[in-house]
Amino acid sequence: MPKLHFIHPNGQTTSLDAPIGKSVMNICRDYGFSEVIAECGGAALCATCHVYVDENQSDMFTKPNEIENQLLEFVASEKKATSRLSCQLLITENCDNLRIYFPIQQI
Amino acid sequence: MTTLSTSLPTSDIDPFSKEYLFNPYPFHQKLRGLGPVCYLNKLGVYVVTQYQYVKEVLNQPLVFCSGAGVGISNFKKEAPWRVPSMLLETDPPDHTRNRAIISKVLSPMVLRGLKAQFEIEAHRLLDELLEKRSFDVVKDLSEAYPLKVFGDAIGITPFEREKAILYGNMVFNTIGPKNDYFAEAMSHAEEVIPWINGVCQRANLSKTGLGIQVYEAADSGILTEAETTTLVRSFLSAGIDTTAHAISNAIFSFISFPEQWEKLKENPQLIKPAFEEILRFESPFQTFFRTTTVETQLGNFTLPENEKVMLSLGSANRDPLQWENPNEFNILRNTQGQLGFGNGIHGCVGQMLARTEVDALLTVMLKKVKSMRFTGEPKRLLHNTLRGFETMSVEFN
């Protein structure tokens, strides 16, 4: 299974094995990371599952579609080029050593 | 005539019978026990009742399409009763374009702004109801609240706004077969259809509401004026009855299980998960269909092309393979993955608006309502696809 590294706002890192096919959002929920809220449960409607993908690893995922791009305009923390909605990031074999940075707030 | 694989289970259960609609849960259990998919002999359709497979179907929108209608009527075989919805009854790529227009209008920022208005009306309405003490939840709260806050948010005229309830009733009952419930709903067509078409016209929408913003799509040439009116109609089709039944079901559940209301009062931060549990436990929208576009496999069974497949969200939400003690109303449960708003590309686009409405209402109720009780037997609504009540007499203190 690919290894994922989640970097919390306080600088600490949590590393874990991620099942293929799961979304980064659901992995965060499974591990109880409070930094991701996901009010809409993954329906790409609420913009509260915002994360930053390591700038060298954006190729691990397909580019955001129009709806994700729309919603990224509404994230509560700074929107960066590396911003993604974690409910749209599905883990594949190519995701080994993926680094995900949590924003400071979701609402 | 379809050729069935010999091992595909069949059943004589009628999911639109009075018995099923009154209390579907024992029927769901039987159907889930028969397997991932079952053929309903009386209706000539397939039915999927297990959580895993309902979710699987919902996430294959090109194989299990919506463009042939999401009711039992196949639009490839018979004409729909209304101009098909550009959201509900449309497939990609048009669906993708149409949905993007609506989700832009229902942005998180807009919804955050609406919450304050919703709470103001919740305060006003609950003060009025607490003054009355005895009232009918369905008319005086469940319908009154969304008619006011949702209607105002979309920006439709207050004149004869209650017709929106009749329209929603038509939309959702006609997902079922042409039975008595269908006929009763359609008996209002003459008074309601002209009303709905009128209120969605550009000239009749408030300049500051959400409905008028959809007309930007017409102005920028993405859609025609007529298409835009149909798209605005989706707000009124889907946005009122469902929310009203969710509110009725919430109050019914909290009065029936008062210890859950006590838990919520002690822990108001549980309002959001409590609403998810209401949607799981008593899903307001129980049943709809997809149509196969190709021969396909579902759980080792072969489904032919151009066949109707009924999905039971109500059953999926109580599937013991997915939920521990599924028949228990428990606001502390992890409701992640509940299907009350559907799933996939057609998952309810208004769900954040619905959550905001009910969030505001429950927030104010927790502050003002000390106790609630039934003052008579609640009268269950018999409806082809919605689950809720016709009347529910209560006393609030």
Short mmCIF file of N, CA, C and O in Angstrom, two decimals, chain A residues 26 29-30 39-40 43 45-47 66-67 70-71 74 106, chain B residues 99-100 103-104 107-109 112 272 336 348-349 351-352 355:
data_model
loop_
_atom_site.label_atom_id
_atom_site.label_comp_id
_atom_site.label_asym_id
_atom_site.label_seq_id
_atom_site.Cartn_x
_atom_site.Cartn_y
_atom_site.Cartn_z
N ASN A 26 -11.49 10.65 2.93
CA ASN A 26 -11.97 9.54 3.74
C ASN A 26 -10.88 8.97 4.63
O ASN A 26 -11.14 8.52 5.74
N ARG A 29 -10.73 11.16 7.55
CA ARG A 29 -11.86 10.87 8.45
C ARG A 29 -11.61 9.60 9.24
O ARG A 29 -11.84 9.54 10.44
N ASP A 30 -11.11 8.57 8.54
CA ASP A 30 -10.85 7.29 9.21
C ASP A 30 -9.85 7.46 10.35
O ASP A 30 -9.95 6.80 11.38
N GLU A 39 -17.95 18.59 5.30
CA GLU A 39 -19.37 18.71 5.67
C GLU A 39 -20.30 17.96 4.72
O GLU A 39 -21.34 17.48 5.14
N CYS A 40 -19.98 17.93 3.45
CA CYS A 40 -20.89 17.31 2.49
C CYS A 40 -20.56 15.85 2.28
O CYS A 40 -21.17 15.21 1.42
N ALA A 43 -19.11 15.11 -1.56
CA ALA A 43 -19.92 15.39 -2.74
C ALA A 43 -19.42 16.59 -3.53
O ALA A 43 -20.09 17.04 -4.45
N LEU A 45 -19.15 19.76 -2.63
CA LEU A 45 -20.14 20.84 -2.49
C LEU A 45 -19.82 21.83 -1.38
O LEU A 45 -20.45 22.86 -1.29
N CYS A 46 -18.86 21.53 -0.50
CA CYS A 46 -18.75 22.37 0.71
C CYS A 46 -17.41 23.06 0.87
O CYS A 46 -17.32 24.01 1.64
N ALA A 47 -16.38 22.63 0.19
CA ALA A 47 -15.05 23.24 0.25
C ALA A 47 -14.45 23.20 1.65
O ALA A 47 -13.66 24.07 2.02
N GLU A 66 -14.02 21.35 -13.45
CA GLU A 66 -14.60 22.70 -13.31
C GLU A 66 -15.23 22.91 -11.94
O GLU A 66 -15.09 23.96 -11.32
N ILE A 67 -15.94 21.88 -11.47
CA ILE A 67 -16.64 22.03 -10.19
C ILE A 67 -15.64 22.17 -9.04
O ILE A 67 -15.82 23.01 -8.15
N GLN A 70 -14.23 25.61 -9.11
CA GLN A 70 -15.20 26.58 -8.60
C GLN A 70 -15.13 26.62 -7.07
O GLN A 70 -15.12 27.67 -6.45
N LEU A 71 -15.16 25.43 -6.47
CA LEU A 71 -15.22 25.34 -5.01
C LEU A 71 -13.93 25.81 -4.36
O LEU A 71 -13.96 26.37 -3.26
N PHE A 74 -13.58 29.07 -2.71
CA PHE A 74 -14.27 29.35 -1.44
C PHE A 74 -13.58 28.76 -0.23
O PHE A 74 -14.14 28.78 0.87
N GLN A 106 -10.79 25.30 8.01
CA GLN A 106 -11.67 24.87 6.93
C GLN A 106 -12.93 25.72 6.84
O GLN A 106 -13.64 25.65 5.85
N ARG B 99 -25.18 21.23 -14.04
CA ARG B 99 -24.93 21.15 -12.60
C ARG B 99 -23.90 22.20 -12.17
O ARG B 99 -24.02 22.79 -11.10
N ALA B 100 -22.92 22.45 -13.01
CA ALA B 100 -21.90 23.46 -12.68
C ALA B 100 -22.55 24.84 -12.53
O ALA B 100 -22.16 25.64 -11.68
N SER B 103 -24.31 24.70 -9.05
CA SER B 103 -23.41 24.65 -7.89
C SER B 103 -22.67 25.96 -7.73
O SER B 103 -22.33 26.36 -6.62
N LYS B 104 -22.49 26.69 -8.83
CA LYS B 104 -21.87 28.02 -8.73
C LYS B 104 -22.80 28.97 -7.96
O LYS B 104 -22.37 29.78 -7.16
N SER B 107 -23.00 28.47 -3.88
CA SER B 107 -21.63 28.40 -3.36
C SER B 107 -21.63 28.42 -1.83
O SER B 107 -22.56 28.92 -1.20
N PRO B 108 -20.55 27.89 -1.23
CA PRO B 108 -20.44 27.91 0.23
C PRO B 108 -20.59 29.31 0.82
O PRO B 108 -21.20 29.48 1.87
N MET B 109 -20.08 30.31 0.12
CA MET B 109 -20.16 31.67 0.65
C MET B 109 -21.61 32.13 0.74
O MET B 109 -22.04 32.71 1.74
N ARG B 112 -23.35 30.40 3.64
CA ARG B 112 -22.99 30.97 4.95
C ARG B 112 -23.79 32.24 5.20
O ARG B 112 -24.23 32.50 6.31
N LYS B 272 -25.29 18.67 13.50
CA LYS B 272 -25.00 18.19 12.14
C LYS B 272 -25.07 16.67 12.04
O LYS B 272 -25.78 16.13 11.19
N GLN B 336 -21.17 8.43 8.33
CA GLN B 336 -20.42 8.63 7.10
C GLN B 336 -20.91 7.68 6.02
O GLN B 336 -21.07 6.49 6.26
N CYS B 348 -27.56 15.02 -4.38
CA CYS B 348 -28.34 16.24 -4.25
C CYS B 348 -27.46 17.49 -4.28
O CYS B 348 -26.63 17.69 -3.39
N VAL B 349 -27.65 18.34 -5.29
CA VAL B 349 -26.82 19.53 -5.43
C VAL B 349 -27.20 20.59 -4.39
O VAL B 349 -26.42 21.47 -4.08
N GLN B 351 -27.84 19.89 -1.24
CA GLN B 351 -27.77 19.31 0.10
C GLN B 351 -27.17 20.26 1.14
O GLN B 351 -27.59 20.22 2.30
N MET B 352 -26.24 21.11 0.75
CA MET B 352 -25.68 22.02 1.74
C MET B 352 -26.72 23.06 2.14
O MET B 352 -26.77 23.49 3.29
N ARG B 355 -29.01 21.28 4.53
CA ARG B 355 -28.35 21.15 5.83
C ARG B 355 -28.37 22.48 6.58
O ARG B 355 -28.59 22.52 7.79
#
